[in-house]
Amino acid sequence: MFYIYENSSTYIIGKPDRNGVARPDHSQSYKTMSSAKAGLTRIAKASGLLQTDPNYPLYRYSICEAEKFHNNIEKSVKKKNIMNGKEFMEKVNTPYYCSPSSETYWSM
């Protein structure tokens, strides 16, 4: 399984919408490296930017195997538990409803 992720924030990137904007989507994965490369090509074409632009998707995004991504690349952020106020570290791609820092997590 492979992910397309943003280099600076390490958010997993989803498919581009009809406006050509690719947004973070923690559930988007690809079975093979070639399908991930095709997805990155689709994102690049949908962006409408020139290849000389520093924000061109091939410069901003990378592809990585899932296990290596979660073990070595994915960043963590410090958040606060709303029930007891203690701070904890959490991966940036954790969905909001699965985070102890959200009210949704505690009301399920």
XYZ file of N, CA and C in Angstrom:
324
model
N 0.853 -1.164 0.000
C 0.000 0.000 0.000
C 0.907 1.238 0.000
N 0.533 2.245 -0.772
C 1.337 3.453 -0.939
C 0.485 4.689 -0.675
N 1.152 5.748 -0.224
C 0.491 7.028 0.035
C 1.147 8.125 -0.791
N 0.347 9.124 -1.165
C 0.869 10.387 -1.676
C 0.743 11.353 -0.508
N 1.844 11.990 -0.124
C 1.812 12.891 1.024
C 2.503 14.209 0.694
N 2.123 15.254 1.433
C 2.750 16.557 1.257
C 4.065 16.567 2.026
N 5.129 17.055 1.414
C 6.453 16.998 2.021
C 6.558 17.791 3.321
N 6.008 18.994 3.365
C 6.204 19.851 4.538
C 5.352 19.441 5.731
N 4.098 19.092 5.514
C 3.198 18.782 6.629
C 3.021 17.286 6.853
N 3.374 16.460 5.909
C 3.190 14.999 5.876
C 1.725 14.577 5.929
N 0.805 15.440 5.485
C -0.598 15.042 5.363
C -0.746 14.116 4.159
N -1.544 13.069 4.298
C -1.851 12.179 3.180
C -2.835 12.909 2.272
N -2.540 12.949 0.983
C -3.315 13.738 0.031
C -4.294 12.846 -0.725
N -5.512 13.349 -0.909
C -6.553 12.617 -1.627
C -6.584 12.976 -3.096
N -7.608 12.522 -3.768
C -7.780 12.789 -5.193
C -8.180 14.246 -5.404
N -7.832 14.830 -6.563
C -8.244 16.208 -6.832
C -9.753 16.294 -7.066
N -10.349 17.396 -6.610
C -11.782 17.595 -6.848
C -11.983 18.192 -8.238
N -13.202 18.572 -8.567
C -13.478 19.069 -9.923
C -12.817 20.412 -10.206
N -12.362 21.122 -9.156
C -11.647 22.387 -9.340
C -10.142 22.177 -9.441
N -9.686 20.949 -9.324
C -8.263 20.650 -9.436
C -7.498 20.771 -8.136
N -8.191 20.895 -7.008
C -7.530 21.051 -5.714
C -7.483 19.692 -5.016
N -6.281 19.273 -4.618
C -6.118 18.019 -3.876
C -6.066 18.355 -2.390
N -6.971 17.784 -1.615
C -7.068 18.069 -0.184
C -6.596 16.867 0.637
N -6.213 17.112 1.909
C -5.821 15.989 2.769
C -6.963 14.991 2.943
N -6.623 13.716 2.869
C -7.599 12.635 3.030
C -6.865 11.434 3.624
N -7.041 11.206 4.915
C -6.294 10.162 5.614
C -6.615 8.756 5.128
N -7.697 8.577 4.402
C -8.096 7.235 3.971
C -7.635 6.879 2.557
N -7.027 7.814 1.840
C -6.623 7.576 0.451
C -5.322 6.778 0.397
N -5.360 5.615 -0.218
C -4.158 4.806 -0.404
C -4.215 4.146 -1.780
N -3.064 3.660 -2.218
C -2.947 3.026 -3.528
C -2.323 1.650 -3.351
N -2.766 0.674 -4.138
C -2.267 -0.697 -3.996
C -0.852 -0.864 -4.537
N -0.524 -0.162 -5.611
C 0.793 -0.318 -6.234
C 1.459 1.037 -6.405
N 2.776 0.995 -6.587
C 3.542 2.217 -6.814
C 3.116 2.881 -8.119
N 2.832 2.102 -9.144
C 2.438 2.684 -10.431
C 1.085 3.389 -10.331
N 0.162 2.865 -9.536
C -1.124 3.555 -9.381
C -0.951 4.842 -8.576
N -0.025 4.860 -7.618
C 0.254 6.089 -6.868
C 0.894 7.138 -7.780
N 1.800 6.714 -8.652
C 2.412 7.643 -9.612
C 1.362 8.208 -10.560
N 0.422 7.365 -10.989
C -0.658 7.838 -11.859
C -1.532 8.847 -11.116
N -1.791 8.605 -9.842
C -2.564 9.550 -9.032
C -1.855 10.881 -8.894
N -0.539 10.846 -8.691
C 0.237 12.085 -8.589
C 0.240 12.830 -9.921
N 0.291 12.112 -11.023
C 0.216 12.735 -12.347
C -1.138 13.408 -12.546
N -2.219 12.749 -12.110
C -3.558 13.353 -12.212
C -3.655 14.626 -11.378
N -3.068 14.605 -10.185
C -3.072 15.800 -9.330
C -2.306 16.925 -10.012
N -1.152 16.602 -10.605
C -0.329 17.610 -11.277
C -1.061 18.220 -12.471
N -1.721 17.393 -13.269
C -2.444 17.905 -14.437
C -3.653 18.734 -14.025
N -4.335 18.327 -12.958
C -5.523 19.052 -12.506
C -5.171 20.389 -11.870
N -3.926 20.545 -11.401
C -3.548 21.794 -10.732
C -3.493 22.965 -11.705
N -3.147 22.709 -12.962
C -3.076 23.771 -13.956
C -1.839 24.647 -13.831
N -0.851 24.240 -13.042
C 0.372 25.018 -12.865
C 1.433 24.583 -13.873
N 2.352 25.492 -14.174
C 3.469 25.155 -15.038
C 4.495 24.349 -14.252
N 5.291 23.551 -14.953
C 6.300 22.738 -14.271
C 7.405 23.575 -13.652
N 7.529 24.825 -14.046
C 8.546 25.701 -13.470
C 8.078 26.371 -12.186
N 6.815 26.241 -11.849
C 6.256 26.829 -10.632
C 6.737 26.040 -9.409
N 7.214 26.725 -8.339
C 7.678 26.001 -7.144
C 6.568 25.243 -6.417
N 5.303 25.600 -6.653
C 4.182 24.897 -6.028
C 3.632 23.772 -6.898
N 4.321 23.434 -7.965
C 3.892 22.341 -8.838
C 3.848 21.053 -8.011
N 2.775 20.271 -8.111
C 2.594 19.096 -7.245
C 3.739 18.082 -7.242
N 4.458 17.934 -8.336
C 5.565 16.975 -8.333
C 6.702 17.420 -7.420
N 6.757 18.710 -7.066
C 7.763 19.207 -6.132
C 7.243 19.205 -4.696
N 5.943 19.362 -4.519
C 5.347 19.450 -3.176
C 4.986 18.106 -2.576
N 4.678 17.112 -3.403
C 4.185 15.827 -2.922
C 5.183 14.715 -3.218
N 5.137 13.683 -2.393
C 5.986 12.504 -2.585
C 5.147 11.250 -2.407
N 5.707 10.126 -2.818
C 5.049 8.827 -2.683
C 5.901 7.962 -1.766
N 5.248 7.240 -0.865
C 5.981 6.371 0.050
C 5.142 5.149 0.396
N 5.822 4.046 0.704
C 5.163 2.827 1.150
C 4.579 3.083 2.541
N 3.432 2.504 2.848
C 2.662 2.827 4.051
C 3.431 2.590 5.345
N 4.071 1.442 5.489
C 4.764 1.136 6.742
C 5.928 2.092 6.985
N 6.707 2.366 5.952
C 7.829 3.300 6.082
C 7.316 4.700 6.400
N 6.205 5.083 5.777
C 5.629 6.403 6.028
C 5.239 6.560 7.495
N 4.503 5.596 8.042
C 4.036 5.702 9.422
C 5.180 5.594 10.432
N 6.217 4.815 10.128
C 7.320 4.629 11.074
C 8.363 5.733 11.026
N 8.657 6.277 9.846
C 9.800 7.176 9.709
C 9.480 8.601 9.279
N 8.395 8.821 8.561
C 8.170 10.121 7.925
C 7.079 10.938 8.600
N 5.964 10.315 8.946
C 4.790 11.038 9.443
C 5.105 11.826 10.714
N 4.731 13.098 10.716
C 4.981 13.976 11.859
C 3.927 13.777 12.941
N 4.297 14.163 14.154
C 3.370 14.139 15.284
C 3.168 15.562 15.774
N 1.999 15.813 16.335
C 1.694 17.124 16.907
C 1.274 16.944 18.360
N 1.480 17.988 19.140
C 1.102 17.956 20.540
C -0.320 18.482 20.674
N -1.191 17.694 21.313
C -2.578 18.094 21.527
C -2.932 17.916 22.992
N -4.085 18.461 23.357
C -4.520 18.423 24.749
C -5.792 17.594 24.871
N -5.782 16.632 25.785
C -6.943 15.799 26.062
C -8.002 16.667 26.736
N -9.240 16.680 26.216
C -10.256 17.576 26.784
C -10.856 17.045 28.083
N -10.676 15.760 28.374
C -11.249 15.207 29.603
C -10.380 15.478 30.826
N -9.062 15.299 30.704
C -8.202 15.492 31.871
C -7.180 16.608 31.696
N -7.103 17.214 30.524
C -6.215 18.351 30.296
C -4.760 17.987 30.057
N -4.418 16.712 30.016
C -3.031 16.306 29.787
C -2.693 16.432 28.307
N -1.443 16.798 28.037
C -0.984 16.895 26.659
C -0.472 15.536 26.195
N -0.654 15.251 24.913
C -0.190 13.999 24.334
C 0.229 14.242 22.893
N 1.019 13.320 22.354
C 1.474 13.405 20.968
C 0.569 12.537 20.094
N 0.239 13.080 18.916
C -0.668 12.395 18.003
C -0.174 12.598 16.575
N -0.318 11.595 15.738
C 0.071 11.700 14.327
C -0.842 12.696 13.611
N -0.300 13.435 12.638
C -1.074 14.476 11.955
C -2.226 13.924 11.127
N -2.156 12.673 10.708
C -3.214 12.090 9.880
C -4.293 11.373 10.680
N -4.298 11.527 11.998
C -5.349 10.930 12.819
C -6.649 11.689 12.571
N -7.732 10.994 12.220
C -9.007 11.690 12.001
C -9.463 12.400 13.279
N -10.148 13.512 13.118
C -10.582 14.311 14.268
C -11.466 13.507 15.211
N -12.340 12.687 14.667
C -13.265 11.927 15.502
C -12.575 10.781 16.243
N -11.316 10.472 15.917
C -10.551 9.434 16.623
C -9.545 10.028 17.599
N -9.581 11.331 17.787
C -8.628 12.012 18.645
C -9.241 12.328 20.006
N -8.551 12.001 21.105
C -9.056 12.351 22.440
C -9.128 13.863 22.678
N -8.613 14.650 21.747
C -8.692 16.100 21.888
C -9.998 16.665 21.329
N -10.887 15.787 20.829
C -12.145 16.258 20.254
C -13.330 15.818 21.100
N -14.367 16.615 21.074
C -15.583 16.271 21.805
C -16.298 15.089 21.147
N -16.158 14.966 19.843
C -16.776 13.860 19.117
C -16.264 12.510 19.622
N -14.986 12.439 19.921
C -14.373 11.203 20.419
C -15.034 10.758 21.723
N -15.303 11.692 22.610
C -15.837 11.362 23.931
C -17.352 11.191 23.929
N -18.045 11.648 22.899
C -19.504 11.538 22.882
C -20.001 10.318 22.114
N -19.115 9.516 21.572
C -19.530 8.324 20.819
C -19.882 7.194 21.760
